[in-house]
Amino acid sequence: MSDKENPENKQDTKSTRRDFIKSSSLTVGGLVVGGAVGGLLGRTSTDPDEKTETKQTPAANPNEALMFFYPDEYQTTMAAAERIFPEDDLGPGARGLNVAIYIDHQLASQWGVNAKDYRMGPWYNPEPTQGGQVRLLRKDLFRLGIKQLDNYSKKKFDNTFVDLESDQQVEVLVAFENGEANALSGVPSSEFFKLLRTLTLEGVYADPMYGGNNEMEGWAMRKYPGTRMNYVKEVESKEFIKLEPKSLHSHMKHS
């Protein structure tokens, strides 16, 4: 009988091939392919009654990602927004509501570069009833303001804004609100504070699709029912109905 027809040789060939596939995980396709193939080949039978516990982790929020800030700028913005809208017994503050994420996304958008604003000048000091007259783009003003928060904090308290005590952070923000900090490329520091305050409040109450108002808790604190198509059933009810907030996302149909 020739080697070609010898069944023992066939068995050896199969074993050799199997051993090669198992041992070649580092050379053919890397760890992922090798691990998958090795797992299939080396699988052993298990007790059918044995139950595997699976731990469910909460789904990540895809909107919770930085598009504009550097990490240190994000931390400073989060700390400043928290002082404007702090956590209390009624609910979370700006930090818990992801307000800094909202601000980040706004500054990264066309709004951050004043895309719809007239930008040719002339530039005057505005009257109280007029809109802003600022040469800087919103994103640039905010970035300069964040840097100046740290500069002012280091000069007055010998520490960065994030590392200050809460009352010290408030003192710094009040100085910016009153225009007492150094100007930002010719723009009063009060302009930065107004921008920061406006964006903070927007981040608290805007629809979660924009990054802030985490879990619609900003609406819940105001007992705002969110975005609803109608109130037909509620209007016809003779009893008071408490409505849980609904976001724009809730109107999407999922299969």
PDB file of C-alpha atoms in Angstrom:
ATOM      1  CA  MET A   1       0.000   0.000   0.000  1.00  0.00           C
ATOM      2  CA  SER A   2       1.370   3.395  -0.936  1.00  0.00           C
ATOM      3  CA  ASP A   3       1.734   6.286   1.517  1.00  0.00           C
ATOM      4  CA  LYS A   4      -1.011   8.065  -0.354  1.00  0.00           C
ATOM      5  CA  GLU A   5      -3.518   5.350   0.549  1.00  0.00           C
ATOM      6  CA  ASN A   6      -2.323   4.816   4.127  1.00  0.00           C
ATOM      7  CA  PRO A   7      -5.133   6.002   6.535  1.00  0.00           C
ATOM      8  CA  GLU A   8      -2.616   6.622   9.290  1.00  0.00           C
ATOM      9  CA  ASN A   9      -0.844   9.156   7.083  1.00  0.00           C
ATOM     10  CA  LYS A  10      -4.178  10.884   6.425  1.00  0.00           C
ATOM     11  CA  GLN A  11      -4.774  11.157  10.160  1.00  0.00           C
ATOM     12  CA  ASP A  12      -1.266  12.563  10.663  1.00  0.00           C
ATOM     13  CA  THR A  13      -1.863  15.099   7.912  1.00  0.00           C
ATOM     14  CA  LYS A  14      -5.093  16.276   9.519  1.00  0.00           C
ATOM     15  CA  SER A  15      -3.493  16.516  12.941  1.00  0.00           C
ATOM     16  CA  THR A  16      -0.541  18.419  11.544  1.00  0.00           C
ATOM     17  CA  ARG A  17      -2.823  20.880   9.755  1.00  0.00           C
ATOM     18  CA  ARG A  18      -4.922  21.405  12.892  1.00  0.00           C
ATOM     19  CA  ASP A  19      -1.829  21.949  15.030  1.00  0.00           C
ATOM     20  CA  PHE A  20      -0.489  24.425  12.489  1.00  0.00           C
ATOM     21  CA  ILE A  21      -3.694  26.479  12.490  1.00  0.00           C
ATOM     22  CA  LYS A  22      -3.758  26.546  16.281  1.00  0.00           C
ATOM     23  CA  SER A  23      -0.155  27.638  16.576  1.00  0.00           C
ATOM     24  CA  SER A  24      -0.184  30.178  13.746  1.00  0.00           C
ATOM     25  CA  SER A  25      -2.364  32.805  15.404  1.00  0.00           C
ATOM     26  CA  LEU A  26       0.577  35.208  15.657  1.00  0.00           C
ATOM     27  CA  THR A  27       1.554  34.850  12.015  1.00  0.00           C
ATOM     28  CA  VAL A  28      -1.665  34.638   9.997  1.00  0.00           C
ATOM     29  CA  GLY A  29      -4.017  37.488  10.536  1.00  0.00           C
ATOM     30  CA  GLY A  30      -3.006  38.403  14.076  1.00  0.00           C
ATOM     31  CA  LEU A  31      -4.614  37.756  17.421  1.00  0.00           C
ATOM     32  CA  VAL A  32      -8.215  38.253  16.330  1.00  0.00           C
ATOM     33  CA  VAL A  33      -8.212  35.606  13.610  1.00  0.00           C
ATOM     34  CA  GLY A  34      -5.949  33.239  15.521  1.00  0.00           C
ATOM     35  CA  GLY A  35      -7.984  33.555  18.686  1.00  0.00           C
ATOM     36  CA  ALA A  36     -11.236  32.913  16.869  1.00  0.00           C
ATOM     37  CA  VAL A  37      -9.955  29.844  15.039  1.00  0.00           C
ATOM     38  CA  GLY A  38      -8.187  28.487  18.095  1.00  0.00           C
ATOM     39  CA  GLY A  39     -11.328  28.921  20.159  1.00  0.00           C
ATOM     40  CA  LEU A  40     -13.362  26.916  17.682  1.00  0.00           C
ATOM     41  CA  LEU A  41     -10.839  24.114  17.419  1.00  0.00           C
ATOM     42  CA  GLY A  42     -10.148  23.871  21.124  1.00  0.00           C
ATOM     43  CA  ARG A  43     -13.756  24.076  22.291  1.00  0.00           C
ATOM     44  CA  THR A  44     -14.864  21.422  24.738  1.00  0.00           C
ATOM     45  CA  SER A  45     -18.352  20.300  25.646  1.00  0.00           C
ATOM     46  CA  THR A  46     -19.926  21.967  28.672  1.00  0.00           C
ATOM     47  CA  ASP A  47     -22.696  21.032  31.019  1.00  0.00           C
ATOM     48  CA  PRO A  48     -26.000  21.993  29.317  1.00  0.00           C
ATOM     49  CA  ASP A  49     -27.408  22.988  32.695  1.00  0.00           C
ATOM     50  CA  GLU A  50     -24.552  25.415  33.319  1.00  0.00           C
ATOM     51  CA  LYS A  51     -25.757  29.007  32.954  1.00  0.00           C
ATOM     52  CA  THR A  52     -23.509  31.844  31.960  1.00  0.00           C
ATOM     53  CA  GLU A  53     -24.180  35.153  33.654  1.00  0.00           C
ATOM     54  CA  THR A  54     -24.120  38.138  31.338  1.00  0.00           C
ATOM     55  CA  LYS A  55     -23.560  41.603  32.691  1.00  0.00           C
ATOM     56  CA  GLN A  56     -25.382  44.385  30.926  1.00  0.00           C
ATOM     57  CA  THR A  57     -23.590  47.692  30.708  1.00  0.00           C
ATOM     58  CA  PRO A  58     -25.473  50.900  29.968  1.00  0.00           C
ATOM     59  CA  ALA A  59     -25.303  51.993  26.348  1.00  0.00           C
ATOM     60  CA  ALA A  60     -22.806  54.747  25.678  1.00  0.00           C
ATOM     61  CA  ASN A  61     -24.170  58.108  24.617  1.00  0.00           C
ATOM     62  CA  PRO A  62     -22.722  58.745  21.119  1.00  0.00           C
ATOM     63  CA  ASN A  63     -23.241  62.488  21.570  1.00  0.00           C
ATOM     64  CA  GLU A  64     -20.891  62.541  24.556  1.00  0.00           C
ATOM     65  CA  ALA A  65     -17.711  63.242  22.592  1.00  0.00           C
ATOM     66  CA  LEU A  66     -15.494  66.289  22.123  1.00  0.00           C
ATOM     67  CA  MET A  67     -15.475  68.013  18.736  1.00  0.00           C
ATOM     68  CA  PHE A  68     -13.852  71.355  19.618  1.00  0.00           C
ATOM     69  CA  PHE A  69     -12.257  71.490  23.073  1.00  0.00           C
ATOM     70  CA  TYR A  70      -8.928  70.126  24.142  1.00  0.00           C
ATOM     71  CA  PRO A  71      -9.330  68.023  27.308  1.00  0.00           C
ATOM     72  CA  ASP A  72      -8.045  70.779  29.620  1.00  0.00           C
ATOM     73  CA  GLU A  73     -10.391  73.329  28.019  1.00  0.00           C
ATOM     74  CA  TYR A  74     -13.269  70.921  28.509  1.00  0.00           C
ATOM     75  CA  GLN A  75     -12.451  70.534  32.208  1.00  0.00           C
ATOM     76  CA  THR A  76     -12.276  74.318  32.691  1.00  0.00           C
ATOM     77  CA  THR A  77     -15.554  74.858  30.844  1.00  0.00           C
ATOM     78  CA  MET A  78     -17.248  72.159  32.901  1.00  0.00           C
ATOM     79  CA  ALA A  79     -16.039  73.749  36.162  1.00  0.00           C
ATOM     80  CA  ALA A  80     -17.132  77.251  35.106  1.00  0.00           C
ATOM     81  CA  ALA A  81     -20.562  76.088  33.936  1.00  0.00           C
ATOM     82  CA  GLU A  82     -21.081  74.226  37.218  1.00  0.00           C
ATOM     83  CA  ARG A  83     -20.622  77.473  39.149  1.00  0.00           C
ATOM     84  CA  ILE A  84     -23.246  79.183  36.971  1.00  0.00           C
ATOM     85  CA  PHE A  85     -25.702  76.283  37.286  1.00  0.00           C
ATOM     86  CA  PRO A  86     -24.637  74.283  40.368  1.00  0.00           C
ATOM     87  CA  GLU A  87     -26.067  71.023  41.619  1.00  0.00           C
ATOM     88  CA  ASP A  88     -28.568  71.341  44.475  1.00  0.00           C
ATOM     89  CA  ASP A  89     -31.350  69.385  46.161  1.00  0.00           C
ATOM     90  CA  LEU A  90     -33.598  69.952  43.140  1.00  0.00           C
ATOM     91  CA  GLY A  91     -31.366  68.138  40.703  1.00  0.00           C
ATOM     92  CA  PRO A  92     -28.010  67.938  38.918  1.00  0.00           C
ATOM     93  CA  GLY A  93     -25.905  70.900  37.931  1.00  0.00           C
ATOM     94  CA  ALA A  94     -24.226  71.738  34.646  1.00  0.00           C
ATOM     95  CA  ARG A  95     -21.668  68.973  35.119  1.00  0.00           C
ATOM     96  CA  GLY A  96     -24.268  66.242  35.540  1.00  0.00           C
ATOM     97  CA  LEU A  97     -26.300  67.604  32.624  1.00  0.00           C
ATOM     98  CA  ASN A  98     -23.341  67.452  30.182  1.00  0.00           C
ATOM     99  CA  VAL A  99     -23.536  71.191  29.549  1.00  0.00           C
ATOM    100  CA  ALA A 100     -19.864  71.343  28.536  1.00  0.00           C
ATOM    101  CA  ILE A 101     -20.591  68.789  25.791  1.00  0.00           C
ATOM    102  CA  TYR A 102     -23.380  71.036  24.499  1.00  0.00           C
ATOM    103  CA  ILE A 103     -21.028  74.035  24.491  1.00  0.00           C
ATOM    104  CA  ASP A 104     -18.347  72.026  22.710  1.00  0.00           C
ATOM    105  CA  HIS A 105     -20.735  70.986  19.936  1.00  0.00           C
ATOM    106  CA  GLN A 106     -22.073  74.506  19.456  1.00  0.00           C
ATOM    107  CA  LEU A 107     -18.591  75.983  19.108  1.00  0.00           C
ATOM    108  CA  ALA A 108     -17.668  73.239  16.625  1.00  0.00           C
ATOM    109  CA  SER A 109     -20.709  74.037  14.474  1.00  0.00           C
ATOM    110  CA  GLN A 110     -21.354  76.791  11.940  1.00  0.00           C
ATOM    111  CA  TRP A 111     -22.703  78.864  14.820  1.00  0.00           C
ATOM    112  CA  GLY A 112     -19.219  78.843  16.352  1.00  0.00           C
ATOM    113  CA  VAL A 113     -17.778  80.589  13.298  1.00  0.00           C
ATOM    114  CA  ASN A 114     -20.645  83.115  13.046  1.00  0.00           C
ATOM    115  CA  ALA A 115     -21.553  81.688   9.651  1.00  0.00           C
ATOM    116  CA  LYS A 116     -24.872  83.572   9.457  1.00  0.00           C
ATOM    117  CA  ASP A 117     -23.661  86.880  10.891  1.00  0.00           C
ATOM    118  CA  TYR A 118     -22.642  89.996   9.002  1.00  0.00           C
ATOM    119  CA  ARG A 119     -18.878  90.279   9.577  1.00  0.00           C
ATOM    120  CA  MET A 120     -17.710  93.308   7.590  1.00  0.00           C
ATOM    121  CA  GLY A 121     -17.967  96.032  10.268  1.00  0.00           C
ATOM    122  CA  PRO A 122     -17.798  98.843  11.201  1.00  0.00           C
ATOM    123  CA  TRP A 123     -17.508  97.849  14.875  1.00  0.00           C
ATOM    124  CA  TYR A 124     -19.064 100.052  17.539  1.00  0.00           C
ATOM    125  CA  ASN A 125     -19.743  99.732  21.236  1.00  0.00           C
ATOM    126  CA  PRO A 126     -23.343  98.483  21.237  1.00  0.00           C
ATOM    127  CA  GLU A 127     -26.216 100.057  23.088  1.00  0.00           C
ATOM    128  CA  PRO A 128     -27.910  97.846  25.719  1.00  0.00           C
ATOM    129  CA  THR A 129     -30.761  97.190  23.278  1.00  0.00           C
ATOM    130  CA  GLN A 130     -28.436  96.103  20.463  1.00  0.00           C
ATOM    131  CA  GLY A 131     -26.796  92.806  19.711  1.00  0.00           C
ATOM    132  CA  GLY A 132     -23.126  92.006  20.052  1.00  0.00           C
ATOM    133  CA  GLN A 133     -20.511  94.018  18.191  1.00  0.00           C
ATOM    134  CA  VAL A 134     -17.555  91.675  18.570  1.00  0.00           C
ATOM    135  CA  ARG A 135     -14.847  91.174  15.968  1.00  0.00           C
ATOM    136  CA  LEU A 136     -13.854  87.754  17.268  1.00  0.00           C
ATOM    137  CA  LEU A 137     -15.633  84.603  16.183  1.00  0.00           C
ATOM    138  CA  ARG A 138     -17.562  82.941  18.989  1.00  0.00           C
ATOM    139  CA  LYS A 139     -15.236  79.935  19.061  1.00  0.00           C
ATOM    140  CA  ASP A 140     -12.165  82.176  19.290  1.00  0.00           C
ATOM    141  CA  LEU A 141     -13.691  84.383  21.980  1.00  0.00           C
ATOM    142  CA  PHE A 142     -14.578  81.346  24.060  1.00  0.00           C
ATOM    143  CA  ARG A 143     -11.147  79.756  23.697  1.00  0.00           C
ATOM    144  CA  LEU A 144      -9.433  83.009  24.693  1.00  0.00           C
ATOM    145  CA  GLY A 145     -11.835  83.359  27.619  1.00  0.00           C
ATOM    146  CA  ILE A 146     -11.065  79.875  28.913  1.00  0.00           C
ATOM    147  CA  LYS A 147      -7.344  80.616  28.759  1.00  0.00           C
ATOM    148  CA  GLN A 148      -7.844  83.939  30.527  1.00  0.00           C
ATOM    149  CA  LEU A 149      -9.814  82.213  33.300  1.00  0.00           C
ATOM    150  CA  ASP A 150      -6.686  80.238  34.120  1.00  0.00           C
ATOM    151  CA  ASN A 151      -4.387  83.253  33.779  1.00  0.00           C
ATOM    152  CA  TYR A 152      -6.543  85.343  36.117  1.00  0.00           C
ATOM    153  CA  SER A 153      -6.864  82.461  38.596  1.00  0.00           C
ATOM    154  CA  LYS A 154      -3.099  81.892  38.694  1.00  0.00           C
ATOM    155  CA  LYS A 155      -2.425  85.593  39.191  1.00  0.00           C
ATOM    156  CA  LYS A 156      -4.974  86.013  41.991  1.00  0.00           C
ATOM    157  CA  PHE A 157      -4.942  82.601  43.697  1.00  0.00           C
ATOM    158  CA  ASP A 158      -1.772  80.959  42.344  1.00  0.00           C
ATOM    159  CA  ASN A 159      -3.757  78.044  40.934  1.00  0.00           C
ATOM    160  CA  THR A 160      -5.677  77.000  37.826  1.00  0.00           C
ATOM    161  CA  PHE A 161      -9.412  77.671  37.694  1.00  0.00           C
ATOM    162  CA  VAL A 162     -10.297  73.984  37.952  1.00  0.00           C
ATOM    163  CA  ASP A 163      -8.274  73.587  41.159  1.00  0.00           C
ATOM    164  CA  LEU A 164      -9.788  76.594  42.956  1.00  0.00           C
ATOM    165  CA  GLU A 165     -12.333  76.342  45.748  1.00  0.00           C
ATOM    166  CA  SER A 166     -15.947  76.963  44.727  1.00  0.00           C
ATOM    167  CA  ASP A 167     -16.100  80.446  46.283  1.00  0.00           C
ATOM    168  CA  GLN A 168     -12.836  81.385  44.556  1.00  0.00           C
ATOM    169  CA  GLN A 169     -14.208  80.235  41.203  1.00  0.00           C
ATOM    170  CA  VAL A 170     -17.288  82.386  41.766  1.00  0.00           C
ATOM    171  CA  GLU A 171     -15.060  85.367  42.575  1.00  0.00           C
ATOM    172  CA  VAL A 172     -13.173  84.894  39.305  1.00  0.00           C
ATOM    173  CA  LEU A 173     -16.385  84.652  37.284  1.00  0.00           C
ATOM    174  CA  VAL A 174     -17.794  87.780  38.941  1.00  0.00           C
ATOM    175  CA  ALA A 175     -14.630  89.644  37.934  1.00  0.00           C
ATOM    176  CA  PHE A 176     -15.186  88.540  34.337  1.00  0.00           C
ATOM    177  CA  GLU A 177     -18.853  89.506  34.485  1.00  0.00           C
ATOM    178  CA  ASN A 178     -17.881  93.003  35.638  1.00  0.00           C
ATOM    179  CA  GLY A 179     -15.194  93.336  32.962  1.00  0.00           C
ATOM    180  CA  GLU A 180     -12.405  93.498  35.540  1.00  0.00           C
ATOM    181  CA  ALA A 181     -10.225  90.840  33.898  1.00  0.00           C
ATOM    182  CA  ASN A 182      -7.897  91.703  31.033  1.00  0.00           C
ATOM    183  CA  ALA A 183      -9.513  92.218  27.650  1.00  0.00           C
ATOM    184  CA  LEU A 184      -9.488  89.361  25.150  1.00  0.00           C
ATOM    185  CA  SER A 185      -7.911  90.723  21.957  1.00  0.00           C
ATOM    186  CA  GLY A 186      -9.716  94.009  22.519  1.00  0.00           C
ATOM    187  CA  VAL A 187     -12.975  92.385  23.652  1.00  0.00           C
ATOM    188  CA  PRO A 188     -14.078  92.996  27.281  1.00  0.00           C
ATOM    189  CA  SER A 189     -14.041  89.925  29.513  1.00  0.00           C
ATOM    190  CA  SER A 190     -17.720  90.600  30.208  1.00  0.00           C
ATOM    191  CA  GLU A 191     -18.499  89.516  26.629  1.00  0.00           C
ATOM    192  CA  PHE A 192     -16.968  86.127  27.325  1.00  0.00           C
ATOM    193  CA  PHE A 193     -18.972  85.786  30.528  1.00  0.00           C
ATOM    194  CA  LYS A 194     -22.218  86.570  28.700  1.00  0.00           C
ATOM    195  CA  LEU A 195     -21.394  83.935  26.103  1.00  0.00           C
ATOM    196  CA  LEU A 196     -20.535  81.390  28.800  1.00  0.00           C
ATOM    197  CA  ARG A 197     -23.718  82.068  30.755  1.00  0.00           C
ATOM    198  CA  THR A 198     -25.947  81.918  27.668  1.00  0.00           C
ATOM    199  CA  LEU A 199     -24.448  78.633  26.480  1.00  0.00           C
ATOM    200  CA  THR A 200     -24.678  77.144  29.965  1.00  0.00           C
ATOM    201  CA  LEU A 201     -28.408  77.803  30.254  1.00  0.00           C
ATOM    202  CA  GLU A 202     -28.981  76.563  26.716  1.00  0.00           C
ATOM    203  CA  GLY A 203     -27.121  73.352  27.558  1.00  0.00           C
ATOM    204  CA  VAL A 204     -29.340  72.810  30.594  1.00  0.00           C
ATOM    205  CA  TYR A 205     -32.634  73.124  28.717  1.00  0.00           C
ATOM    206  CA  ALA A 206     -31.953  72.258  25.054  1.00  0.00           C
ATOM    207  CA  ASP A 207     -33.082  68.947  23.603  1.00  0.00           C
ATOM    208  CA  PRO A 208     -30.627  66.142  24.487  1.00  0.00           C
ATOM    209  CA  MET A 209     -29.876  65.633  20.795  1.00  0.00           C
ATOM    210  CA  TYR A 210     -27.576  68.662  21.064  1.00  0.00           C
ATOM    211  CA  GLY A 211     -25.433  67.024  23.741  1.00  0.00           C
ATOM    212  CA  GLY A 212     -26.685  68.624  26.968  1.00  0.00           C
ATOM    213  CA  ASN A 213     -29.757  68.179  29.206  1.00  0.00           C
ATOM    214  CA  ASN A 214     -28.575  64.673  30.079  1.00  0.00           C
ATOM    215  CA  GLU A 215     -31.481  62.220  30.557  1.00  0.00           C
ATOM    216  CA  MET A 216     -33.803  65.247  30.176  1.00  0.00           C
ATOM    217  CA  GLU A 217     -33.210  66.068  33.838  1.00  0.00           C
ATOM    218  CA  GLY A 218     -33.092  69.768  33.045  1.00  0.00           C
ATOM    219  CA  TRP A 219     -36.674  69.520  31.786  1.00  0.00           C
ATOM    220  CA  ALA A 220     -37.696  67.328  34.709  1.00  0.00           C
ATOM    221  CA  MET A 221     -36.597  70.011  37.181  1.00  0.00           C
ATOM    222  CA  ARG A 222     -38.888  72.487  35.398  1.00  0.00           C
ATOM    223  CA  LYS A 223     -41.649  69.883  35.015  1.00  0.00           C
ATOM    224  CA  TYR A 224     -41.489  70.485  31.273  1.00  0.00           C
ATOM    225  CA  PRO A 225     -43.013  67.559  29.316  1.00  0.00           C
ATOM    226  CA  GLY A 226     -40.644  67.906  26.403  1.00  0.00           C
ATOM    227  CA  THR A 227     -41.537  67.720  22.724  1.00  0.00           C
ATOM    228  CA  ARG A 228     -44.960  66.145  22.220  1.00  0.00           C
ATOM    229  CA  MET A 229     -47.049  65.954  19.071  1.00  0.00           C
ATOM    230  CA  ASN A 230     -50.313  66.785  20.833  1.00  0.00           C
ATOM    231  CA  TYR A 231     -52.132  66.778  24.159  1.00  0.00           C
ATOM    232  CA  VAL A 232     -55.505  65.420  23.003  1.00  0.00           C
ATOM    233  CA  LYS A 233     -55.785  62.686  25.634  1.00  0.00           C
ATOM    234  CA  GLU A 234     -54.489  64.907  28.408  1.00  0.00           C
ATOM    235  CA  VAL A 235     -56.863  67.778  27.594  1.00  0.00           C
ATOM    236  CA  GLU A 236     -59.903  65.498  27.726  1.00  0.00           C
ATOM    237  CA  SER A 237     -58.911  63.993  31.071  1.00  0.00           C
ATOM    238  CA  LYS A 238     -60.707  65.300  34.152  1.00  0.00           C
ATOM    239  CA  GLU A 239     -57.755  64.430  36.377  1.00  0.00           C
ATOM    240  CA  PHE A 240     -54.308  65.962  36.531  1.00  0.00           C
ATOM    241  CA  ILE A 241     -51.812  63.980  34.489  1.00  0.00           C
ATOM    242  CA  LYS A 242     -48.105  64.069  35.195  1.00  0.00           C
ATOM    243  CA  LEU A 243     -46.155  63.742  31.960  1.00  0.00           C
ATOM    244  CA  GLU A 244     -42.613  62.445  31.753  1.00  0.00           C
ATOM    245  CA  PRO A 245     -40.342  64.441  29.400  1.00  0.00           C
ATOM    246  CA  LYS A 246     -39.985  63.274  25.811  1.00  0.00           C
ATOM    247  CA  SER A 247     -37.119  64.241  23.532  1.00  0.00           C
ATOM    248  CA  LEU A 248     -37.103  64.569  19.761  1.00  0.00           C
ATOM    249  CA  HIS A 249     -35.447  61.150  19.625  1.00  0.00           C
ATOM    250  CA  SER A 250     -38.541  59.547  21.155  1.00  0.00           C
ATOM    251  CA  HIS A 251     -40.516  60.302  17.974  1.00  0.00           C
ATOM    252  CA  MET A 252     -38.266  58.115  15.837  1.00  0.00           C
ATOM    253  CA  LYS A 253     -39.764  54.744  14.904  1.00  0.00           C
ATOM    254  CA  HIS A 254     -37.530  51.803  15.703  1.00  0.00           C
ATOM    255  CA  SER A 255     -38.063  48.329  14.347  1.00  0.00           C
TER     256      SER A 255
END
